[in-house]
Amino acid sequence: MLDEPRSDFSRLRERAGLSVEALAPLMGYSPATLYRWERGEAMPRQAALVVLEDLVNKRGATEPEKPAFRFIDLFAGIGGIRRGFEPLGGKCVFTSEWDRFAKTTYAANFPHDDHEISGDITKTEAKDIPEHDLLLAGFPCQPFSIAGVSKKNALGRAHGFADETQGTLFFDVARIISEHRPKAFLLENVKNLVNHDKGRTFEVIMRTLRDLGYHVPTPRVVNAKGYVPQHRERILIAGFREECDFSFDDLDVPSPLKGPKLGTILHPEDGTEKGPDKHYTDAKGRVSDKYTLTDHLWRYLQDYAAKHRAAGNGFGFGLVGRGDAARTLSARYYKDGSEILIDRGEGQNPRRLTPRECARLMGFDKPGESKFIIPVSDTQAYKQFGNSVAVPVIEAVARHMLPYIAAEAAQDQEHLQRRLPLVG
Ligand SMILES: C[S@@+](CC[C@H](N)C(=O)[O-])C[C@H]1O[C@@H](n2cnc3c(N)ncnc32)[C@H](O)[C@@H]1O
């Protein structure tokens, strides 16, 4: 039997290393449609070909032959922390995320992983997680219950990190570190982690990590505003298995006063941007009307702000233009968008950011770029970006940590080589 002639689409798909079934959800088409393109019975959509070419390029860019280090991505969301480390030659060997919409976005943007996304981390045995050099986690923070601790102590149960942190998601981070003893870890959280539960949460976290035998330099709060036009302060906690002179003090963070402005990430709407981008912009690159606030919502937000101003509290909505920076994008942006409203000029209702603008505001796409795949609804996209990290901050931290991870990896190699003749 003769082989069926293959279409350009089919060849490109094979270069992307994806089956029709795996590719279909990433492109938003049914497998049946893709099979028609495969057989050359119908012409593939131009937008679909752009996505496919991007996947082929990404495959080339993200598959280092021999990874410099192996890492795991916990509470992975849409993989913002991963994006800082992977380009440095890291290979992600395990991902945990339980939200199905976040998983969809993650899978669309990291389609070549050789592992499935694992679900609830509290149900995952540490021994089932592969060995790794680096653990990454932007874990949700919860208070630690003192009552639970004293009861356990009274019963004479084992001491250690489990006592104080059991029942929290940080406990799961600690037990995985304890089991695998990676060379390093990076934990990320909101700035307010330090004050959470009157400082107790932070104290327990630091003590637990140090009790696990890790060198944990003073954490640092970094404002992303030097990198992206958004005030976003997050705390970063790094730890190293071996004593080392890593310090966050010499991490060079650009001044928030000199950061880029919103004009760099907004759709230009002057015809210079190629459109349409999903339902965000039209063929001429103009932002869809659906992002403009209704008269009713705009009136409500103004009245609400006036009421609070009169009472002397809160600062209501955040109206900004191309020359400004935005407030922190939060996971609740989908509700009314009030924290970042784009001014559309006198007499016009403001609009929300489009999800593409959020991708740029968080550094997932560079200014003017539209590469990040957003396969979910606007509501889910806003939640995902609001929960995530400013990628350029993590990129800077990753570069700062790399020599220490690499130095340790080299030490391990030396140990291995010294042991080899004995083994042989
Ligand atoms: C603050 S977000 C982290 C976002 C991530 N750093 C990023 O770049 O997108 C926390 C994530 O943890 C996930 N999560 C919470 N509890 C979880 C659990 N028990 N198992 C797995 N994932 C969980 C949430 O769905 C959420 O996506």
Short mmCIF file of C-alpha atoms in Angstrom, two decimals, residues 7-404:
data_model
loop_
_atom_site.label_atom_id
_atom_site.label_comp_id
_atom_site.label_asym_id
_atom_site.label_seq_id
_atom_site.Cartn_x
_atom_site.Cartn_y
_atom_site.Cartn_z
CA SER A 7 0.48 17.94 3.58
CA ASP A 8 2.67 20.84 4.73
CA PHE A 9 0.48 20.99 7.80
CA SER A 10 1.20 17.36 8.59
CA ARG A 11 4.97 17.87 8.19
CA LEU A 12 4.90 20.93 10.42
CA ARG A 13 2.88 19.07 13.05
CA GLU A 14 5.41 16.28 13.10
CA ARG A 15 8.23 18.78 13.55
CA ALA A 16 6.32 20.14 16.54
CA GLY A 17 6.40 16.58 17.92
CA LEU A 18 2.67 16.50 18.62
CA SER A 19 -0.10 14.08 17.72
CA VAL A 20 -3.30 15.39 16.12
CA GLU A 21 -5.14 14.67 19.39
CA ALA A 22 -2.60 16.61 21.46
CA LEU A 23 -2.50 19.52 19.05
CA ALA A 24 -6.26 20.00 18.54
CA PRO A 25 -7.05 21.50 21.99
CA LEU A 26 -3.99 23.75 21.79
CA MET A 27 -5.34 25.23 18.57
CA GLY A 28 -8.98 25.32 19.56
CA TYR A 29 -10.07 23.08 16.65
CA SER A 30 -11.52 19.57 16.67
CA PRO A 31 -9.29 16.59 15.77
CA ALA A 32 -11.63 15.98 12.79
CA THR A 33 -10.78 19.43 11.37
CA LEU A 34 -7.07 18.82 11.89
CA TYR A 35 -7.32 15.47 10.07
CA ARG A 36 -8.87 17.26 7.09
CA TRP A 37 -5.87 19.65 7.07
CA GLU A 38 -3.55 16.67 7.46
CA ARG A 39 -4.98 14.98 4.37
CA GLY A 40 -4.97 18.24 2.44
CA GLU A 41 -8.78 18.13 2.09
CA ALA A 42 -9.07 21.66 3.48
CA MET A 43 -6.68 24.58 3.84
CA PRO A 44 -5.52 25.17 7.42
CA ARG A 45 -6.44 28.50 8.96
CA GLN A 46 -3.62 31.04 8.86
CA ALA A 47 -3.91 31.70 12.63
CA ALA A 48 -3.59 27.97 13.31
CA LEU A 49 -0.43 27.79 11.21
CA VAL A 50 1.06 30.68 13.20
CA VAL A 51 0.40 28.77 16.44
CA LEU A 52 1.92 25.62 14.97
CA GLU A 53 5.07 27.40 13.73
CA ASP A 54 5.42 28.90 17.18
CA LEU A 55 5.21 25.43 18.73
CA VAL A 56 7.92 24.19 16.37
CA ASN A 57 10.19 27.11 17.30
CA LYS A 58 9.49 26.64 21.00
CA ARG A 59 10.40 22.99 20.74
CA GLY A 60 13.79 23.91 19.37
CA ALA A 61 14.31 26.59 22.00
CA THR A 62 13.18 24.71 25.10
CA GLU A 63 14.77 21.31 24.70
CA PRO A 64 18.32 21.56 25.93
CA GLU A 65 20.29 18.45 24.97
CA LYS A 66 21.67 17.93 28.43
CA PRO A 67 19.89 19.98 31.08
CA ALA A 68 22.11 22.13 33.32
CA PHE A 69 19.71 21.34 36.15
CA ARG A 70 16.40 19.56 36.74
CA PHE A 71 13.58 21.36 38.50
CA ILE A 72 10.04 20.84 39.73
CA ASP A 73 7.23 23.39 39.42
CA LEU A 74 4.81 23.31 42.38
CA PHE A 75 1.61 25.39 42.59
CA ALA A 76 2.56 25.98 39.00
CA GLY A 77 -0.40 28.13 37.89
CA ILE A 78 0.49 29.08 34.31
CA GLY A 79 4.19 28.50 34.81
CA GLY A 80 5.45 32.04 35.43
CA ILE A 81 8.25 30.91 37.73
CA ARG A 82 9.24 28.18 35.33
CA ARG A 83 9.65 30.74 32.56
CA GLY A 84 12.46 32.38 34.51
CA PHE A 85 14.51 29.20 34.94
CA GLU A 86 13.89 27.04 31.90
CA PRO A 87 15.74 29.27 29.41
CA LEU A 88 18.87 28.93 31.55
CA GLY A 89 19.08 25.28 30.57
CA GLY A 90 16.75 23.78 33.17
CA LYS A 91 14.46 20.86 32.51
CA CYS A 92 11.12 20.66 34.26
CA VAL A 93 10.61 17.08 35.47
CA PHE A 94 7.44 17.48 37.53
CA THR A 95 4.51 19.92 37.63
CA SER A 96 1.75 20.18 40.20
CA GLU A 97 -1.37 22.29 39.68
CA TRP A 98 -4.94 21.30 40.48
CA ASP A 99 -6.99 24.01 38.74
CA ARG A 100 -8.20 22.61 35.43
CA PHE A 101 -8.21 25.97 33.64
CA ALA A 102 -4.68 26.80 34.78
CA LYS A 103 -3.65 23.33 33.60
CA THR A 104 -5.12 24.07 30.15
CA THR A 105 -3.05 27.24 29.81
CA TYR A 106 0.06 25.58 31.21
CA ALA A 107 -0.23 22.60 28.85
CA ALA A 108 -0.80 24.87 25.86
CA ASN A 109 2.38 26.80 26.57
CA PHE A 110 4.58 23.85 27.55
CA PRO A 111 3.32 21.26 25.06
CA HIS A 112 6.51 19.21 24.92
CA ASP A 113 6.68 18.09 28.53
CA ASP A 114 7.26 14.39 28.96
CA HIS A 115 5.20 14.39 32.16
CA GLU A 116 1.49 14.91 32.86
CA ILE A 117 0.50 17.77 35.16
CA SER A 118 -0.01 16.25 38.58
CA GLY A 119 -3.02 17.40 40.66
CA ASP A 120 -3.50 18.01 44.38
CA ILE A 121 -0.04 18.21 45.95
CA THR A 122 -1.39 17.25 49.38
CA LYS A 123 -2.27 13.85 47.90
CA THR A 124 1.09 13.35 46.19
CA GLU A 125 3.67 11.13 47.89
CA ALA A 126 7.07 12.84 47.92
CA LYS A 127 8.73 9.61 46.78
CA ASP A 128 6.63 9.67 43.60
CA ILE A 129 8.23 12.97 42.58
CA PRO A 130 11.37 12.58 40.44
CA GLU A 131 14.80 13.65 41.69
CA HIS A 132 15.54 17.31 41.04
CA ASP A 133 18.15 19.99 41.68
CA LEU A 134 15.77 22.88 42.19
CA LEU A 135 12.30 23.21 43.68
CA LEU A 136 10.10 26.14 42.61
CA ALA A 137 6.89 27.06 44.44
CA GLY A 138 4.64 30.11 44.60
CA PHE A 139 2.56 28.54 47.35
CA PRO A 140 -0.71 29.98 48.70
CA CYS A 141 -0.16 31.06 52.31
CA GLN A 142 -2.35 30.03 55.24
CA PRO A 143 -1.95 30.57 58.97
CA PHE A 144 -0.41 27.85 61.11
CA SER A 145 -2.58 26.61 63.94
CA ILE A 146 -0.90 26.82 67.33
CA ALA A 147 -3.64 24.72 68.91
CA GLY A 148 -2.76 21.75 66.70
CA VAL A 149 0.90 22.05 67.67
CA SER A 150 0.51 22.01 71.43
CA LYS A 151 -1.96 19.12 71.30
CA LYS A 152 0.51 17.04 69.33
CA ASN A 153 3.36 17.96 71.66
CA ALA A 154 1.25 16.99 74.64
CA LEU A 155 0.66 13.60 73.05
CA GLY A 156 4.42 13.21 72.75
CA ARG A 157 4.41 12.86 68.97
CA ALA A 158 7.52 13.40 66.88
CA HIS A 159 8.86 16.94 66.70
CA GLY A 160 10.05 18.66 63.57
CA PHE A 161 8.56 20.64 60.71
CA ALA A 162 5.48 18.42 60.51
CA ASP A 163 4.27 19.54 63.93
CA GLU A 164 3.95 23.20 63.12
CA THR A 165 3.17 23.16 59.46
CA GLN A 166 0.91 20.12 59.06
CA GLY A 167 -2.32 20.97 57.26
CA THR A 168 -0.82 23.90 55.37
CA LEU A 169 0.39 23.92 51.78
CA PHE A 170 3.81 25.04 53.02
CA PHE A 171 3.95 21.69 54.82
CA ASP A 172 3.84 20.01 51.42
CA VAL A 173 6.73 22.14 50.19
CA ALA A 174 8.73 21.27 53.34
CA ARG A 175 8.09 17.53 53.15
CA ILE A 176 9.19 17.43 49.50
CA ILE A 177 12.38 19.37 50.35
CA SER A 178 12.94 17.01 53.27
CA GLU A 179 12.56 13.90 51.09
CA HIS A 180 14.54 15.02 48.03
CA ARG A 181 16.97 17.56 49.48
CA PRO A 182 17.28 19.53 46.21
CA LYS A 183 20.36 21.73 45.79
CA ALA A 184 18.23 24.84 45.97
CA PHE A 185 14.70 26.16 46.13
CA LEU A 186 12.89 29.38 45.32
CA LEU A 187 9.63 30.21 47.06
CA GLU A 188 7.53 33.19 46.08
CA ASN A 189 4.67 34.85 47.90
CA VAL A 190 2.85 38.12 48.50
CA LYS A 191 4.81 40.82 50.30
CA ASN A 192 2.40 40.59 53.20
CA LEU A 193 3.55 37.06 54.03
CA VAL A 194 5.89 38.74 56.52
CA ASN A 195 2.95 40.21 58.47
CA HIS A 196 0.59 37.29 58.00
CA ASP A 197 -0.85 36.02 61.30
CA LYS A 198 1.13 38.70 63.20
CA GLY A 199 4.43 37.52 61.71
CA ARG A 200 4.05 33.96 62.94
CA THR A 201 3.57 32.38 59.52
CA PHE A 202 6.81 33.87 58.21
CA GLU A 203 8.71 32.96 61.36
CA VAL A 204 7.58 29.32 61.15
CA ILE A 205 8.45 29.16 57.45
CA MET A 206 11.99 30.52 57.98
CA ARG A 207 12.63 28.35 61.01
CA THR A 208 11.33 25.23 59.25
CA LEU A 209 13.51 25.77 56.19
CA ARG A 210 16.59 26.39 58.31
CA ASP A 211 15.80 23.38 60.52
CA LEU A 212 15.81 21.28 57.36
CA GLY A 213 19.49 22.19 57.17
CA TYR A 214 19.21 24.76 54.39
CA HIS A 215 21.13 27.99 54.10
CA VAL A 216 18.33 30.55 53.75
CA PRO A 217 19.64 34.08 53.16
CA THR A 218 17.47 37.03 54.14
CA PRO A 219 14.51 37.02 51.71
CA ARG A 220 13.88 40.03 49.52
CA VAL A 221 10.78 41.93 48.49
CA VAL A 222 11.07 42.95 44.85
CA ASN A 223 8.83 45.45 43.08
CA ALA A 224 8.28 44.45 39.46
CA LYS A 225 7.75 48.09 38.49
CA GLY A 226 11.33 48.49 37.30
CA TYR A 227 10.67 45.80 34.68
CA VAL A 228 6.99 46.11 33.79
CA PRO A 229 4.54 49.01 34.11
CA GLN A 230 2.91 47.59 37.23
CA HIS A 231 3.42 48.06 40.96
CA ARG A 232 3.76 44.47 42.16
CA GLU A 233 5.70 43.63 45.29
CA ARG A 234 6.46 40.00 46.00
CA ILE A 235 8.69 38.28 48.53
CA LEU A 236 11.30 35.82 47.31
CA ILE A 237 12.79 33.17 49.58
CA ALA A 238 15.79 31.28 48.24
CA GLY A 239 17.48 28.36 49.98
CA PHE A 240 20.63 26.34 49.32
CA ARG A 241 21.55 22.90 50.58
CA GLU A 242 25.19 23.92 51.07
CA GLU A 243 26.47 27.00 52.86
CA CYS A 244 27.22 29.68 50.25
CA ASP A 245 27.60 33.43 49.89
CA PHE A 246 24.43 33.97 47.85
CA SER A 247 22.72 37.19 48.87
CA PHE A 248 19.69 39.02 47.55
CA ASP A 249 21.39 42.30 48.51
CA ASP A 250 23.50 42.30 45.37
CA LEU A 251 20.59 41.46 43.05
CA ASP A 252 20.47 44.47 40.78
CA VAL A 253 16.82 45.47 40.46
CA PRO A 254 15.99 48.44 38.20
CA SER A 255 14.41 51.40 39.97
CA PRO A 256 10.59 51.43 40.02
CA LEU A 257 10.86 55.16 39.26
CA LYS A 258 12.53 54.45 35.92
CA GLY A 259 10.37 51.52 34.79
CA PRO A 260 8.45 51.29 31.51
CA LYS A 261 5.02 52.86 31.07
CA LEU A 262 1.71 51.33 30.04
CA GLY A 263 2.11 52.61 26.49
CA THR A 264 4.61 49.78 25.97
CA ILE A 265 2.10 47.03 26.72
CA LEU A 266 -1.23 48.41 25.51
CA HIS A 267 -2.56 47.60 22.07
CA PRO A 268 -1.41 50.62 20.01
CA GLU A 269 -4.77 50.73 18.16
CA ASP A 270 -3.18 52.74 15.35
CA GLY A 271 -2.98 49.99 12.76
CA THR A 272 0.63 49.11 13.56
CA GLU A 273 -0.35 45.92 15.40
CA LYS A 274 -1.29 42.89 13.35
CA GLY A 275 -4.83 41.73 14.09
CA PRO A 276 -7.09 40.23 14.98
CA ASP A 277 -5.81 38.77 18.25
CA LYS A 278 -8.57 36.33 19.28
CA HIS A 279 -11.58 38.43 20.27
CA TYR A 280 -9.35 41.06 21.92
CA THR A 281 -8.67 43.17 18.85
CA ASP A 282 -10.14 43.47 15.36
CA ALA A 283 -8.33 43.19 12.02
CA LYS A 284 -7.08 46.78 12.39
CA GLY A 285 -5.75 46.10 15.88
CA ARG A 286 -8.48 48.11 17.65
CA VAL A 287 -9.56 46.86 21.06
CA SER A 288 -12.99 45.25 21.06
CA ASP A 289 -15.85 47.25 22.58
CA LYS A 290 -16.51 44.43 25.01
CA TYR A 291 -13.66 45.74 27.20
CA THR A 292 -15.25 49.18 27.59
CA LEU A 293 -17.15 49.61 30.85
CA THR A 294 -20.91 49.94 30.57
CA ASP A 295 -22.45 53.27 31.64
CA HIS A 296 -23.97 51.46 34.59
CA LEU A 297 -20.67 49.98 35.90
CA TRP A 298 -18.70 53.17 35.29
CA ARG A 299 -21.30 55.23 37.19
CA TYR A 300 -21.31 52.66 40.02
CA LEU A 301 -17.49 52.75 40.36
CA GLN A 302 -17.44 56.56 40.39
CA ASP A 303 -20.19 56.75 43.04
CA TYR A 304 -18.46 54.09 45.12
CA ALA A 305 -15.14 55.94 44.96
CA ALA A 306 -16.80 59.26 45.86
CA LYS A 307 -18.50 57.67 48.87
CA HIS A 308 -15.21 56.29 50.14
CA ARG A 309 -13.34 59.53 49.45
CA ALA A 310 -15.91 61.38 51.54
CA ALA A 311 -15.41 58.88 54.35
CA GLY A 312 -11.65 59.43 54.01
CA ASN A 313 -10.69 55.89 53.08
CA GLY A 314 -9.76 53.76 50.08
CA PHE A 315 -8.79 55.09 46.72
CA GLY A 316 -11.50 53.54 44.57
CA PHE A 317 -10.70 52.73 40.97
CA GLY A 318 -7.32 53.20 39.28
CA LEU A 319 -7.70 55.21 36.07
CA VAL A 320 -4.47 55.16 34.07
CA GLY A 321 -3.14 56.17 30.68
CA ARG A 322 -0.24 55.31 28.40
CA GLY A 323 2.23 57.38 30.43
CA ASP A 324 1.41 55.72 33.76
CA ALA A 325 2.12 52.46 35.53
CA ALA A 326 -0.70 50.23 36.79
CA ARG A 327 -1.63 49.09 40.26
CA THR A 328 -1.17 45.41 41.08
CA LEU A 329 -3.19 43.14 38.79
CA SER A 330 -5.14 40.86 41.11
CA ALA A 331 -6.98 37.58 40.58
CA ARG A 332 -10.26 39.46 41.06
CA TYR A 333 -9.66 41.76 38.06
CA TYR A 334 -12.35 39.84 36.18
CA LYS A 335 -15.02 41.21 38.56
CA ASP A 336 -15.09 44.89 37.64
CA GLY A 337 -11.53 45.65 36.53
CA SER A 338 -11.54 48.63 38.87
CA GLU A 339 -7.88 48.43 39.89
CA ILE A 340 -6.64 49.09 36.35
CA LEU A 341 -8.94 51.07 34.06
CA ILE A 342 -7.56 52.47 30.83
CA ASP A 343 -8.54 56.07 30.21
CA ARG A 344 -10.10 56.52 26.74
CA GLY A 345 -10.33 60.29 26.86
CA GLU A 346 -12.86 62.93 27.76
CA GLY A 347 -16.49 61.79 27.61
CA GLN A 348 -15.58 58.14 26.96
CA ASN A 349 -16.01 55.30 29.42
CA PRO A 350 -12.70 53.67 30.33
CA ARG A 351 -11.91 50.08 29.40
CA ARG A 352 -10.29 47.08 31.05
CA LEU A 353 -7.04 45.57 29.92
CA THR A 354 -7.46 42.76 27.42
CA PRO A 355 -6.00 39.38 28.48
CA ARG A 356 -3.22 39.96 25.91
CA GLU A 357 -2.32 43.23 27.64
CA CYS A 358 -2.30 41.33 30.96
CA ALA A 359 0.14 38.81 29.43
CA ARG A 360 2.42 41.73 28.53
CA LEU A 361 1.89 43.48 31.86
CA MET A 362 3.11 40.33 33.63
CA GLY A 363 6.01 39.84 31.20
CA PHE A 364 4.68 36.64 29.62
CA ASP A 365 4.75 38.46 26.31
CA LYS A 366 7.29 41.16 25.57
CA PRO A 367 5.90 44.56 24.49
CA GLY A 368 4.23 44.14 21.12
CA GLU A 369 4.41 40.34 21.26
CA SER A 370 1.40 38.00 21.22
CA LYS A 371 3.09 34.63 21.60
CA PHE A 372 1.71 33.43 24.90
CA ILE A 373 -1.18 31.05 24.20
CA ILE A 374 -4.35 32.02 26.08
CA PRO A 375 -6.74 29.10 25.51
CA VAL A 376 -9.24 29.99 28.26
CA SER A 377 -12.08 32.48 28.80
CA ASP A 378 -11.29 36.10 29.75
CA THR A 379 -12.45 35.42 33.33
CA GLN A 380 -10.03 32.52 33.72
CA ALA A 381 -7.23 34.41 31.98
CA TYR A 382 -7.58 37.41 34.34
CA LYS A 383 -7.53 35.05 37.35
CA GLN A 384 -4.46 33.26 36.05
CA PHE A 385 -2.42 36.36 35.27
CA GLY A 386 -3.51 38.00 38.55
CA ASN A 387 -2.30 34.95 40.50
CA SER A 388 0.97 34.71 38.65
CA VAL A 389 4.38 36.34 38.81
CA ALA A 390 6.06 39.11 36.84
CA VAL A 391 8.29 36.94 34.67
CA PRO A 392 11.22 39.42 34.30
CA VAL A 393 11.60 39.49 38.11
CA ILE A 394 11.96 35.72 38.19
CA GLU A 395 14.33 35.83 35.20
CA ALA A 396 16.60 38.20 37.15
CA VAL A 397 16.43 36.04 40.30
CA ALA A 398 17.09 32.90 38.25
CA ARG A 399 20.22 34.43 36.70
CA HIS A 400 21.33 35.45 40.18
CA MET A 401 20.80 31.94 41.58
CA LEU A 402 22.19 30.01 38.62
CA PRO A 403 25.91 30.18 39.51
CA TYR A 404 25.09 28.68 42.91
#
